[in-house]
């Protein structure tokens, strides 16, 4: 029962953070959303901070798992690039409450070394997945430049989506990022074989 309750609390934390748009939520808010007592939430996590850290870990584990599965299914470096892009905008990751939680974690990273460390891990994984496949297609310097641009575009589309002033859907975000890659891949000299 413990893993089920822990997951329910992490899922509730994600929803509550998303609804509030910040980490300025209480353990009581999260417990209420999960349908448990605040005492039980404290029993499982000890503190709100530990629950928030587990929430970001959970997001990163899911993203990693989805990415590994998508990369295994793709057969070529170009197909693997598309897989990384598609996973980045997967419905679970691109849901409004998840986007709000990601942004709240980015704000918290300015104060919390542990949160910053997790977000650095995310950025490195994204860059590494893009770069490994771009290096199979392009010289290293071009691959690095394009990987940085694609990662920045993915992060930027999350920020735009959070603003809700001009929401961009999943397929449009994927298409914009794919267009960026296609344009640069078509104008950059391919790697010598």
PDB file of C-alpha atoms in Angstrom:
ATOM      1  CA  UNK A   1       0.000   0.000   0.000  1.00  0.00           C
ATOM      2  CA  UNK A   2       2.893   2.357   0.722  1.00  0.00           C
ATOM      3  CA  UNK A   3       4.040   2.675  -2.938  1.00  0.00           C
ATOM      4  CA  UNK A   4       0.440   3.396  -3.995  1.00  0.00           C
ATOM      5  CA  UNK A   5       0.005   6.103  -1.348  1.00  0.00           C
ATOM      6  CA  UNK A   6       3.409   7.619  -2.106  1.00  0.00           C
ATOM      7  CA  UNK A   7       2.521   7.791  -5.816  1.00  0.00           C
ATOM      8  CA  UNK A   8      -0.879   9.300  -4.983  1.00  0.00           C
ATOM      9  CA  UNK A   9       0.858  12.002  -2.946  1.00  0.00           C
ATOM     10  CA  UNK A  10       3.379  12.735  -5.713  1.00  0.00           C
ATOM     11  CA  UNK A  11       0.562  12.946  -8.275  1.00  0.00           C
ATOM     12  CA  UNK A  12      -1.401  15.198  -5.929  1.00  0.00           C
ATOM     13  CA  UNK A  13       1.640  17.431  -5.402  1.00  0.00           C
ATOM     14  CA  UNK A  14       1.990  17.809  -9.161  1.00  0.00           C
ATOM     15  CA  UNK A  15      -1.680  18.797  -9.514  1.00  0.00           C
ATOM     16  CA  UNK A  16      -1.619  21.222  -6.575  1.00  0.00           C
ATOM     17  CA  UNK A  17       1.603  22.868  -7.720  1.00  0.00           C
ATOM     18  CA  UNK A  18       0.149  23.127 -11.214  1.00  0.00           C
ATOM     19  CA  UNK A  19      -3.070  24.669  -9.922  1.00  0.00           C
ATOM     20  CA  UNK A  20      -1.173  27.200  -7.761  1.00  0.00           C
ATOM     21  CA  UNK A  21       1.544  27.824 -10.332  1.00  0.00           C
ATOM     22  CA  UNK A  22       4.148  27.829  -7.578  1.00  0.00           C
ATOM     23  CA  UNK A  23       5.634  25.741  -4.809  1.00  0.00           C
ATOM     24  CA  UNK A  24       3.823  27.914  -2.249  1.00  0.00           C
ATOM     25  CA  UNK A  25       1.549  25.034  -1.326  1.00  0.00           C
ATOM     26  CA  UNK A  26       1.182  23.248   1.979  1.00  0.00           C
ATOM     27  CA  UNK A  27       1.424  19.605   2.891  1.00  0.00           C
ATOM     28  CA  UNK A  28      -2.245  19.911   3.886  1.00  0.00           C
ATOM     29  CA  UNK A  29      -3.144  21.114   0.366  1.00  0.00           C
ATOM     30  CA  UNK A  30      -1.349  18.144  -1.147  1.00  0.00           C
ATOM     31  CA  UNK A  31      -2.773  15.636   1.347  1.00  0.00           C
ATOM     32  CA  UNK A  32      -6.303  16.927   0.747  1.00  0.00           C
ATOM     33  CA  UNK A  33      -5.834  16.504  -3.019  1.00  0.00           C
ATOM     34  CA  UNK A  34      -4.573  12.930  -2.446  1.00  0.00           C
ATOM     35  CA  UNK A  35      -7.430  12.125  -0.075  1.00  0.00           C
ATOM     36  CA  UNK A  36      -5.176  11.404   2.903  1.00  0.00           C
ATOM     37  CA  UNK A  37      -4.394  13.140   6.165  1.00  0.00           C
ATOM     38  CA  UNK A  38      -1.494  15.613   6.446  1.00  0.00           C
ATOM     39  CA  UNK A  39      -0.026  13.321   9.129  1.00  0.00           C
ATOM     40  CA  UNK A  40       0.091  10.435   6.656  1.00  0.00           C
ATOM     41  CA  UNK A  41       1.753  12.659   4.051  1.00  0.00           C
ATOM     42  CA  UNK A  42       4.379  13.628   6.641  1.00  0.00           C
ATOM     43  CA  UNK A  43       4.786   9.966   7.583  1.00  0.00           C
ATOM     44  CA  UNK A  44       5.646   9.004   4.003  1.00  0.00           C
ATOM     45  CA  UNK A  45       7.834  11.993   3.102  1.00  0.00           C
ATOM     46  CA  UNK A  46       8.892  13.685   6.317  1.00  0.00           C
ATOM     47  CA  UNK A  47       8.522  17.192   4.915  1.00  0.00           C
ATOM     48  CA  UNK A  48       7.014  19.133   2.075  1.00  0.00           C
ATOM     49  CA  UNK A  49      10.500  19.676   0.660  1.00  0.00           C
ATOM     50  CA  UNK A  50      11.120  15.927   0.465  1.00  0.00           C
ATOM     51  CA  UNK A  51       7.751  15.410  -1.236  1.00  0.00           C
ATOM     52  CA  UNK A  52       8.595  18.145  -3.752  1.00  0.00           C
ATOM     53  CA  UNK A  53      11.980  16.548  -4.451  1.00  0.00           C
ATOM     54  CA  UNK A  54      10.261  13.199  -5.009  1.00  0.00           C
ATOM     55  CA  UNK A  55       7.813  14.913  -7.362  1.00  0.00           C
ATOM     56  CA  UNK A  56      10.594  16.267  -9.556  1.00  0.00           C
ATOM     57  CA  UNK A  57      12.349  12.888  -9.416  1.00  0.00           C
ATOM     58  CA  UNK A  58       9.131  11.261 -10.550  1.00  0.00           C
ATOM     59  CA  UNK A  59       8.824  13.635 -13.514  1.00  0.00           C
ATOM     60  CA  UNK A  60      12.432  12.937 -14.497  1.00  0.00           C
ATOM     61  CA  UNK A  61      12.036   9.152 -14.123  1.00  0.00           C
ATOM     62  CA  UNK A  62       8.965   9.186 -16.357  1.00  0.00           C
ATOM     63  CA  UNK A  63      10.693  11.364 -18.941  1.00  0.00           C
ATOM     64  CA  UNK A  64      13.751   9.105 -18.901  1.00  0.00           C
ATOM     65  CA  UNK A  65      11.655   5.934 -19.196  1.00  0.00           C
ATOM     66  CA  UNK A  66       9.648   7.357 -22.102  1.00  0.00           C
ATOM     67  CA  UNK A  67      12.833   8.539 -23.822  1.00  0.00           C
ATOM     68  CA  UNK A  68      14.593   5.178 -23.469  1.00  0.00           C
ATOM     69  CA  UNK A  69      11.573   3.357 -24.923  1.00  0.00           C
ATOM     70  CA  UNK A  70      11.242   5.826 -27.803  1.00  0.00           C
ATOM     71  CA  UNK A  71      14.959   5.655 -28.620  1.00  0.00           C
ATOM     72  CA  UNK A  72      14.884   1.844 -28.657  1.00  0.00           C
ATOM     73  CA  UNK A  73      12.030   1.899 -31.166  1.00  0.00           C
ATOM     74  CA  UNK A  74      13.760   4.362 -33.528  1.00  0.00           C
ATOM     75  CA  UNK A  75      16.116   2.878 -36.113  1.00  0.00           C
ATOM     76  CA  UNK A  76      18.142   5.817 -37.447  1.00  0.00           C
ATOM     77  CA  UNK A  77      19.818   8.862 -35.912  1.00  0.00           C
ATOM     78  CA  UNK A  78      17.219  11.133 -37.547  1.00  0.00           C
ATOM     79  CA  UNK A  79      14.367   8.949 -36.259  1.00  0.00           C
ATOM     80  CA  UNK A  80      15.935   9.059 -32.771  1.00  0.00           C
ATOM     81  CA  UNK A  81      16.015  12.864 -32.922  1.00  0.00           C
ATOM     82  CA  UNK A  82      12.316  12.850 -33.749  1.00  0.00           C
ATOM     83  CA  UNK A  83      11.701  10.436 -30.878  1.00  0.00           C
ATOM     84  CA  UNK A  84      13.427  12.772 -28.404  1.00  0.00           C
ATOM     85  CA  UNK A  85      11.341  15.692 -29.663  1.00  0.00           C
ATOM     86  CA  UNK A  86       8.082  13.740 -29.520  1.00  0.00           C
ATOM     87  CA  UNK A  87       8.791  12.539 -25.967  1.00  0.00           C
ATOM     88  CA  UNK A  88       9.608  16.095 -24.893  1.00  0.00           C
ATOM     89  CA  UNK A  89       6.079  17.122 -25.836  1.00  0.00           C
ATOM     90  CA  UNK A  90       4.339  13.940 -24.695  1.00  0.00           C
ATOM     91  CA  UNK A  91       0.859  14.623 -23.336  1.00  0.00           C
ATOM     92  CA  UNK A  92       1.896  13.799 -19.750  1.00  0.00           C
ATOM     93  CA  UNK A  93       4.856  16.187 -19.861  1.00  0.00           C
ATOM     94  CA  UNK A  94       3.017  18.932 -21.771  1.00  0.00           C
ATOM     95  CA  UNK A  95      -0.121  18.963 -19.598  1.00  0.00           C
ATOM     96  CA  UNK A  96      -0.815  22.429 -18.126  1.00  0.00           C
ATOM     97  CA  UNK A  97      -0.269  21.333 -14.512  1.00  0.00           C
ATOM     98  CA  UNK A  98       3.002  19.600 -15.419  1.00  0.00           C
ATOM     99  CA  UNK A  99       4.256  22.666 -17.280  1.00  0.00           C
ATOM    100  CA  UNK A 100       3.343  24.847 -14.301  1.00  0.00           C
ATOM    101  CA  UNK A 101       5.190  22.447 -11.997  1.00  0.00           C
ATOM    102  CA  UNK A 102       8.304  22.463 -14.224  1.00  0.00           C
ATOM    103  CA  UNK A 103       8.337  26.271 -14.152  1.00  0.00           C
ATOM    104  CA  UNK A 104       7.836  26.322 -10.395  1.00  0.00           C
ATOM    105  CA  UNK A 105      10.793  23.964 -10.044  1.00  0.00           C
ATOM    106  CA  UNK A 106      12.910  26.235 -12.257  1.00  0.00           C
ATOM    107  CA  UNK A 107      12.053  29.172  -9.993  1.00  0.00           C
ATOM    108  CA  UNK A 108      12.869  27.081  -6.920  1.00  0.00           C
ATOM    109  CA  UNK A 109      16.225  26.112  -8.452  1.00  0.00           C
ATOM    110  CA  UNK A 110      17.356  29.694  -7.846  1.00  0.00           C
ATOM    111  CA  UNK A 111      17.138  28.963  -4.101  1.00  0.00           C
ATOM    112  CA  UNK A 112      17.538  25.198  -3.809  1.00  0.00           C
ATOM    113  CA  UNK A 113      20.761  23.477  -4.798  1.00  0.00           C
ATOM    114  CA  UNK A 114      19.042  20.076  -4.836  1.00  0.00           C
ATOM    115  CA  UNK A 115      16.309  21.262  -7.204  1.00  0.00           C
ATOM    116  CA  UNK A 116      18.917  22.940  -9.409  1.00  0.00           C
ATOM    117  CA  UNK A 117      20.884  19.690  -9.537  1.00  0.00           C
ATOM    118  CA  UNK A 118      17.850  17.774 -10.811  1.00  0.00           C
ATOM    119  CA  UNK A 119      17.157  20.364 -13.491  1.00  0.00           C
ATOM    120  CA  UNK A 120      20.787  20.246 -14.598  1.00  0.00           C
ATOM    121  CA  UNK A 121      20.413  16.474 -14.950  1.00  0.00           C
ATOM    122  CA  UNK A 122      17.349  17.022 -17.153  1.00  0.00           C
ATOM    123  CA  UNK A 123      19.188  19.561 -19.337  1.00  0.00           C
ATOM    124  CA  UNK A 124      22.220  17.309 -19.702  1.00  0.00           C
ATOM    125  CA  UNK A 125      20.097  14.302 -20.668  1.00  0.00           C
ATOM    126  CA  UNK A 126      18.188  16.272 -23.276  1.00  0.00           C
ATOM    127  CA  UNK A 127      21.382  17.715 -24.725  1.00  0.00           C
ATOM    128  CA  UNK A 128      23.109  14.322 -24.680  1.00  0.00           C
ATOM    129  CA  UNK A 129      20.243  12.577 -26.466  1.00  0.00           C
ATOM    130  CA  UNK A 130      20.122  15.271 -29.145  1.00  0.00           C
ATOM    131  CA  UNK A 131      23.875  15.532 -29.494  1.00  0.00           C
ATOM    132  CA  UNK A 132      24.575  11.807 -29.786  1.00  0.00           C
ATOM    133  CA  UNK A 133      22.238  11.511 -32.744  1.00  0.00           C
ATOM    134  CA  UNK A 134      23.261  14.775 -34.382  1.00  0.00           C
ATOM    135  CA  UNK A 135      26.934  13.733 -34.202  1.00  0.00           C
ATOM    136  CA  UNK A 136      26.040  10.680 -36.289  1.00  0.00           C
ATOM    137  CA  UNK A 137      24.853  13.079 -39.009  1.00  0.00           C
ATOM    138  CA  UNK A 138      27.040  16.179 -38.707  1.00  0.00           C
ATOM    139  CA  UNK A 139      30.481  17.368 -37.685  1.00  0.00           C
ATOM    140  CA  UNK A 140      30.809  17.874 -33.910  1.00  0.00           C
ATOM    141  CA  UNK A 141      30.743  21.679 -33.909  1.00  0.00           C
ATOM    142  CA  UNK A 142      27.552  21.822 -35.982  1.00  0.00           C
ATOM    143  CA  UNK A 143      25.969  19.031 -33.942  1.00  0.00           C
ATOM    144  CA  UNK A 144      26.673  20.889 -30.690  1.00  0.00           C
ATOM    145  CA  UNK A 145      25.246  24.164 -31.999  1.00  0.00           C
ATOM    146  CA  UNK A 146      22.080  22.505 -33.306  1.00  0.00           C
ATOM    147  CA  UNK A 147      21.610  20.438 -30.121  1.00  0.00           C
ATOM    148  CA  UNK A 148      21.790  23.614 -28.019  1.00  0.00           C
ATOM    149  CA  UNK A 149      19.280  25.340 -30.285  1.00  0.00           C
ATOM    150  CA  UNK A 150      16.848  22.415 -30.284  1.00  0.00           C
ATOM    151  CA  UNK A 151      17.029  22.096 -26.477  1.00  0.00           C
ATOM    152  CA  UNK A 152      16.455  25.839 -26.102  1.00  0.00           C
ATOM    153  CA  UNK A 153      13.502  25.631 -28.483  1.00  0.00           C
ATOM    154  CA  UNK A 154      11.934  22.799 -26.485  1.00  0.00           C
ATOM    155  CA  UNK A 155      12.363  24.702 -23.213  1.00  0.00           C
ATOM    156  CA  UNK A 156      11.099  27.913 -24.851  1.00  0.00           C
ATOM    157  CA  UNK A 157       7.956  26.225 -26.116  1.00  0.00           C
ATOM    158  CA  UNK A 158       7.226  25.109 -22.552  1.00  0.00           C
ATOM    159  CA  UNK A 159       7.544  28.701 -21.375  1.00  0.00           C
ATOM    160  CA  UNK A 160       5.249  29.944 -24.143  1.00  0.00           C
ATOM    161  CA  UNK A 161       2.707  27.272 -23.303  1.00  0.00           C
ATOM    162  CA  UNK A 162       2.768  28.324 -19.652  1.00  0.00           C
ATOM    163  CA  UNK A 163       1.916  31.905 -20.586  1.00  0.00           C
ATOM    164  CA  UNK A 164      -1.400  30.749 -22.065  1.00  0.00           C
ATOM    165  CA  UNK A 165      -1.533  33.946 -24.116  1.00  0.00           C
ATOM    166  CA  UNK A 166      -0.856  32.031 -27.315  1.00  0.00           C
ATOM    167  CA  UNK A 167      -0.984  28.362 -26.363  1.00  0.00           C
ATOM    168  CA  UNK A 168       0.827  26.059 -28.727  1.00  0.00           C
ATOM    169  CA  UNK A 169      -0.423  22.491 -28.862  1.00  0.00           C
ATOM    170  CA  UNK A 170       1.600  19.305 -28.796  1.00  0.00           C
ATOM    171  CA  UNK A 171       1.607  18.677 -32.547  1.00  0.00           C
ATOM    172  CA  UNK A 172       2.413  22.316 -33.349  1.00  0.00           C
ATOM    173  CA  UNK A 173       5.313  22.257 -30.884  1.00  0.00           C
ATOM    174  CA  UNK A 174       6.653  19.052 -32.405  1.00  0.00           C
ATOM    175  CA  UNK A 175       6.279  20.484 -35.916  1.00  0.00           C
ATOM    176  CA  UNK A 176       8.096  23.724 -35.005  1.00  0.00           C
ATOM    177  CA  UNK A 177      11.008  21.818 -33.483  1.00  0.00           C
ATOM    178  CA  UNK A 178      11.146  19.385 -36.411  1.00  0.00           C
ATOM    179  CA  UNK A 179      11.109  22.317 -38.858  1.00  0.00           C
ATOM    180  CA  UNK A 180      14.037  23.860 -36.986  1.00  0.00           C
ATOM    181  CA  UNK A 181      16.023  20.622 -37.197  1.00  0.00           C
ATOM    182  CA  UNK A 182      15.120  20.003 -40.831  1.00  0.00           C
ATOM    183  CA  UNK A 183      16.160  23.525 -41.860  1.00  0.00           C
ATOM    184  CA  UNK A 184      19.521  23.247 -40.136  1.00  0.00           C
ATOM    185  CA  UNK A 185      20.161  19.687 -41.258  1.00  0.00           C
ATOM    186  CA  UNK A 186      19.488  20.665 -44.870  1.00  0.00           C
ATOM    187  CA  UNK A 187      21.883  23.623 -44.785  1.00  0.00           C
ATOM    188  CA  UNK A 188      24.707  22.054 -42.783  1.00  0.00           C
ATOM    189  CA  UNK A 189      27.335  19.938 -44.489  1.00  0.00           C
ATOM    190  CA  UNK A 190      26.863  16.288 -43.536  1.00  0.00           C
ATOM    191  CA  UNK A 191      29.485  14.369 -41.647  1.00  0.00           C
ATOM    192  CA  UNK A 192      32.139  12.808 -43.866  1.00  0.00           C
ATOM    193  CA  UNK A 193      31.773   9.071 -43.893  1.00  0.00           C
TER     194      UNK A 193
END
